[in-house]
Amino acid sequence: MRAFQVQSHETAPVIIDLPLPEPSNSQIRVRIHACGLNFADLLMQKGTYQDTPALPFVAGMEVAGVVDALGADVSGLNVGDRVAVFGGQGGLAEYGCFEAIRAVRLPDAMSFEDAAAFQIAYGTSHVALDYRAQMQPGETLLVLGAAGGVGLTAVEIGKLMGATVIACARGSEKLEIAKAAGADHLIDAKTEDIRAVVKSLGGADVVYDPVGGEQWIAAFRAANPDARLLPIGFASGEVPKIPANHMLVKNLTVLGVYWGGYLQYKPAVVTDSLTQLFAWYEAGKLKPHISHCLPLDQTAEGMELLRSRKSTGKVVITP
């Protein structure tokens, strides 16, 4: 099979031929139809992600496809089932072996491409806003990076949860995508003062931030007393410092969110969230935005779209 393999943190990944993998007793083998790219894939290539696998490894965190073989101890799944899996690695290949416990059956109406774009982005936003921030109807949600892979889902889910959503992104094209997802107010991060605009709109009760850097600082200063701030990631490349004295004065709460971590020690948080998200999808309330769908040979180009922030929503690879 062909696969996109990271062989060194100092050199570019390569597409190579590997033997067809065999599932262990607890695994399934999946013929992969689609793999969603994530910013974490870029960090793994550099060796800076918190869950970077040992070298060499096949990149690709989330996949959708058809069960092709079963390990001896697997029950509840059958060869031919359509599934999505968050494997953490191994998705940018024609086949992959993954723990069966991480597989979820797909709704009949969900395409493989939608499924590969769904779990991490929607799961992160729903767990962040519902489980972590416990956001309530009528609150104001500020979403930074609002046209990106996770930011756009936060706009959608925020609206479904009854929030007033302020979307911040760079440029009119990205802001139009956020508006189409339901944003009530738009801020152009290239030309506008984030803090001033948010304050003029009454401040933010919840801040969802996959960007970090200066945007985090502006959002922090625009947060209302008792606000909850959610650091999701640091696409700007800068991990900001959090001034504890300001947290104290305004009674602010900063809530870290690592969706994949719950799979390790509290998996019901993820499974309960996905149940709700799939129900919303089947009801037509959620629709993944995929700006680029590329073949395996163009995986490097897909990664560059993420690195240069030229994509919106998700980039999906179809092995």
XYZ file of C-alpha atoms in Angstrom:
319
model
C 0.000 0.000 0.000
C 1.027 3.620 -0.479
C 1.484 5.860 2.538
C 2.654 9.359 3.510
C 5.446 8.613 5.991
C 7.371 10.924 8.320
C 10.913 9.555 8.487
C 12.665 12.492 10.138
C 11.667 15.705 11.909
C 14.220 17.591 9.795
C 13.190 16.386 6.318
C 9.947 16.403 4.357
C 7.687 13.335 4.583
C 7.642 10.973 1.607
C 5.089 8.788 -0.131
C 6.364 5.221 -0.076
C 5.151 1.642 -0.537
C 4.636 -0.296 2.698
C 3.423 -3.856 3.373
C -0.304 -4.242 3.977
C -0.687 -4.102 7.783
C -2.319 -6.884 9.786
C -4.648 -5.958 12.680
C -3.781 -7.038 16.223
C -6.401 -8.863 18.286
C -8.037 -5.591 19.373
C -7.810 -3.779 16.038
C -9.666 -3.422 12.769
C -8.105 -2.821 9.387
C -9.745 -0.050 7.393
C -9.599 0.571 3.682
C -9.233 4.328 3.916
C -11.412 6.454 1.671
C -10.711 9.846 3.276
C -8.358 11.380 5.844
C -8.836 14.820 7.382
C -5.781 17.019 7.850
C -5.246 18.908 11.093
C -2.795 21.541 12.296
C -1.464 18.901 14.688
C -0.186 16.967 11.644
C 2.212 19.832 10.966
C 3.401 19.823 14.582
C 3.959 16.068 14.484
C 6.171 16.434 11.421
C 8.356 18.817 13.449
C 8.214 16.609 16.541
C 6.588 19.341 18.640
C 3.112 17.879 19.187
C 2.255 16.478 22.622
C 1.460 13.041 21.134
C 4.090 12.779 18.399
C 4.632 9.087 17.520
C 8.051 7.471 17.351
C 9.786 7.695 13.973
C 9.074 6.588 11.347
C 5.293 6.949 11.312
C 2.459 7.416 8.843
C 0.753 10.758 9.455
C -2.995 11.376 9.448
C -5.071 11.544 12.633
C -8.674 10.931 11.553
C -10.017 8.679 8.821
C -13.173 7.311 7.294
C -13.482 4.116 5.300
C -14.673 0.525 5.221
C -13.722 -2.228 7.668
C -11.545 -4.643 5.725
C -10.417 -7.118 8.414
C -11.068 -7.817 12.104
C -8.750 -8.759 14.950
C -9.550 -11.962 16.830
C -11.053 -10.185 19.860
C -13.127 -7.583 18.021
C -16.897 -7.713 18.449
C -19.669 -5.334 17.455
C -18.157 -4.525 14.066
C -18.231 -6.415 10.782
C -16.223 -6.466 7.581
C -17.913 -4.003 5.230
C -19.039 -1.552 7.940
C -18.594 2.133 7.113
C -16.689 3.743 9.990
C -14.823 6.822 11.130
C -11.794 6.449 13.398
C -9.661 8.869 15.362
C -6.410 6.911 15.336
C -3.960 9.708 16.061
C -1.711 8.517 13.235
C -1.753 6.157 10.250
C -4.514 7.825 8.245
C -2.594 9.038 5.196
C -2.415 5.635 3.581
C -4.541 3.276 1.550
C -5.078 1.007 4.567
C -4.635 1.387 8.308
C -5.024 -0.671 11.479
C -6.741 1.037 14.403
C -8.113 0.097 17.805
C -11.694 -1.077 17.311
C -12.860 0.798 20.399
C -12.109 4.071 18.587
C -14.302 3.313 15.574
C -17.801 4.733 15.169
C -20.296 3.665 12.536
C -21.281 6.358 10.081
C -24.821 7.554 9.477
C -26.028 6.287 6.094
C -26.253 9.822 4.737
C -22.703 10.834 5.741
C -20.054 10.739 3.020
C -16.537 9.521 3.757
C -15.231 13.037 3.093
C -17.639 14.599 5.596
C -16.798 11.902 8.141
C -13.050 12.503 7.810
C -13.646 16.227 8.373
C -15.978 15.715 11.317
C -14.639 14.125 14.473
C -11.752 16.297 15.631
C -13.097 19.679 14.515
C -16.689 19.284 15.674
C -15.700 17.150 18.654
C -13.206 19.728 19.904
C -15.666 22.592 19.597
C -18.579 20.757 21.199
C -16.539 19.451 24.144
C -15.002 22.905 24.586
C -18.227 24.890 24.514
C -20.585 22.417 26.161
C -18.556 20.265 28.561
C -15.741 22.657 29.455
C -17.213 26.168 29.209
C -20.827 25.112 29.897
C -21.934 27.922 27.619
C -25.526 29.048 28.070
C -28.090 30.429 25.584
C -27.843 34.197 25.301
C -24.133 34.398 26.097
C -21.687 36.026 23.695
C -19.085 33.755 22.113
C -15.952 35.159 20.466
C -14.363 32.738 17.982
C -10.841 33.496 16.760
C -9.629 31.825 13.560
C -13.313 31.528 12.737
C -12.889 30.198 9.189
C -10.353 27.514 10.088
C -10.805 23.806 10.677
C -11.995 24.049 14.281
C -13.010 27.716 14.388
C -15.734 27.319 11.792
C -17.278 24.436 13.733
C -17.277 26.591 16.874
C -19.336 29.183 14.998
C -21.871 26.541 13.946
C -22.111 24.866 17.340
C -22.204 28.195 19.158
C -25.282 29.172 17.178
C -26.918 25.784 17.804
C -26.341 26.310 21.532
C -28.056 29.706 21.433
C -25.061 32.050 21.686
C -24.491 35.361 19.976
C -21.384 34.628 17.902
C -18.619 37.111 17.076
C -16.376 35.634 14.367
C -12.830 36.896 13.885
C -10.848 35.908 10.774
C -8.415 37.424 8.288
C -9.978 38.936 5.180
C -13.441 39.335 3.719
C -13.514 35.945 1.992
C -12.965 34.050 5.240
C -15.416 36.264 7.092
C -18.117 35.504 4.519
C -17.625 31.796 5.215
C -18.025 32.426 8.944
C -21.135 34.500 8.273
C -22.631 31.673 6.220
C -22.021 29.357 9.197
C -24.164 31.621 11.372
C -21.910 34.331 12.825
C -23.815 37.376 14.083
C -20.888 39.813 14.017
C -17.647 39.821 12.007
C -14.164 41.161 12.804
C -11.384 41.370 10.229
C -8.206 40.507 12.132
C -6.118 42.131 9.383
C -7.622 45.596 9.685
C -9.699 45.911 12.873
C -8.935 46.281 16.575
C -10.280 43.042 18.046
C -10.490 44.331 21.587
C -12.253 47.564 20.630
C -14.839 45.865 18.423
C -15.633 43.135 20.946
C -15.969 45.693 23.742
C -18.299 47.786 21.564
C -20.490 44.693 21.172
C -20.729 44.198 24.928
C -17.684 42.008 25.538
C -17.269 38.235 25.368
C -18.562 35.689 27.858
C -16.746 32.783 26.192
C -13.583 32.993 24.058
C -12.631 30.138 21.709
C -9.034 30.533 20.549
C -7.135 28.238 18.176
C -4.750 31.086 17.229
C -2.894 32.374 20.294
C -0.410 35.223 20.090
C -1.641 38.792 19.912
C -5.212 37.738 19.200
C -5.390 35.914 22.529
C -4.166 39.040 24.323
C -6.811 41.191 22.631
C -9.567 38.682 23.387
C -8.428 38.328 27.004
C -8.722 42.076 27.470
C -12.175 42.099 25.867
C -13.532 39.332 28.083
C -16.356 40.149 30.483
C -16.127 39.429 34.220
C -16.751 35.699 34.851
C -15.827 34.886 31.234
C -14.394 31.494 30.292
C -11.475 31.409 27.857
C -10.634 28.276 25.876
C -7.103 27.909 24.443
C -7.566 25.359 21.632
C -4.260 25.739 19.808
C -1.580 28.166 18.687
C -1.747 28.513 14.909
C 0.060 31.864 15.178
C 3.103 30.003 16.466
C 3.077 31.967 19.716
C 1.916 30.483 23.015
C 0.757 33.514 25.031
C 1.392 34.096 28.713
C -1.710 34.326 30.884
C -1.699 37.211 33.389
C -3.004 35.653 36.586
C -3.533 39.060 38.197
C -6.046 40.024 35.512
C -7.776 36.670 35.909
C -8.114 37.417 39.607
C -9.523 40.920 39.189
C -12.119 39.917 36.554
C -12.892 36.445 37.938
C -11.855 34.873 34.631
C -11.438 31.157 34.022
C -9.010 29.671 31.482
C -9.968 26.123 30.460
C -7.522 24.001 28.519
C -9.073 21.766 25.875
C -7.381 18.677 24.437
C -10.109 16.571 22.845
C -7.901 13.539 22.245
C -6.873 13.440 25.893
C -10.371 12.447 26.979
C -10.072 9.251 24.943
C -7.343 8.192 27.360
C -8.996 8.804 30.728
C -12.659 9.811 30.261
C -13.835 8.440 26.878
C -17.528 8.945 27.671
C -16.990 12.697 27.245
C -16.066 12.055 23.599
C -18.615 9.335 22.864
C -21.501 11.308 24.388
C -20.433 14.374 22.414
C -20.199 12.444 19.133
C -23.663 10.995 19.706
C -25.064 14.524 19.881
C -23.013 15.709 16.901
C -24.061 12.825 14.647
C -27.696 13.486 15.607
C -27.292 17.137 14.600
C -25.674 16.036 11.321
C -28.508 13.642 10.505
C -31.000 16.417 11.272
C -29.236 18.685 8.763
C -28.014 21.096 11.440
C -24.293 20.589 10.773
C -22.439 20.427 7.469
C -18.624 20.220 7.328
C -17.013 22.866 5.160
C -14.259 21.273 3.047
C -12.285 23.782 1.029
C -9.943 21.251 -0.615
C -10.239 17.539 -1.366
C -6.954 16.143 -2.727
C -5.464 12.758 -3.696
C -2.697 11.139 -1.643
C -0.049 12.344 -4.119
C -0.928 15.934 -3.178
C -0.756 15.498 0.597
C 2.254 17.842 0.846
C 0.243 20.528 -0.961
C -2.610 19.964 1.478
C -0.267 20.401 4.430
C 1.030 23.645 2.917
C -2.541 24.947 2.663
C -2.812 24.540 6.432
C 0.633 26.014 7.111
C -0.032 29.100 4.972
C -3.630 29.468 6.219
C -4.932 29.371 2.664
C -7.576 26.755 3.419
C -10.945 27.292 5.067
C -12.737 24.665 7.075
C -11.046 21.328 6.414
C -8.591 19.861 3.910
C -9.331 16.199 3.139
C -7.053 13.647 1.456
C -8.646 10.743 -0.448
C -6.223 7.777 -0.643
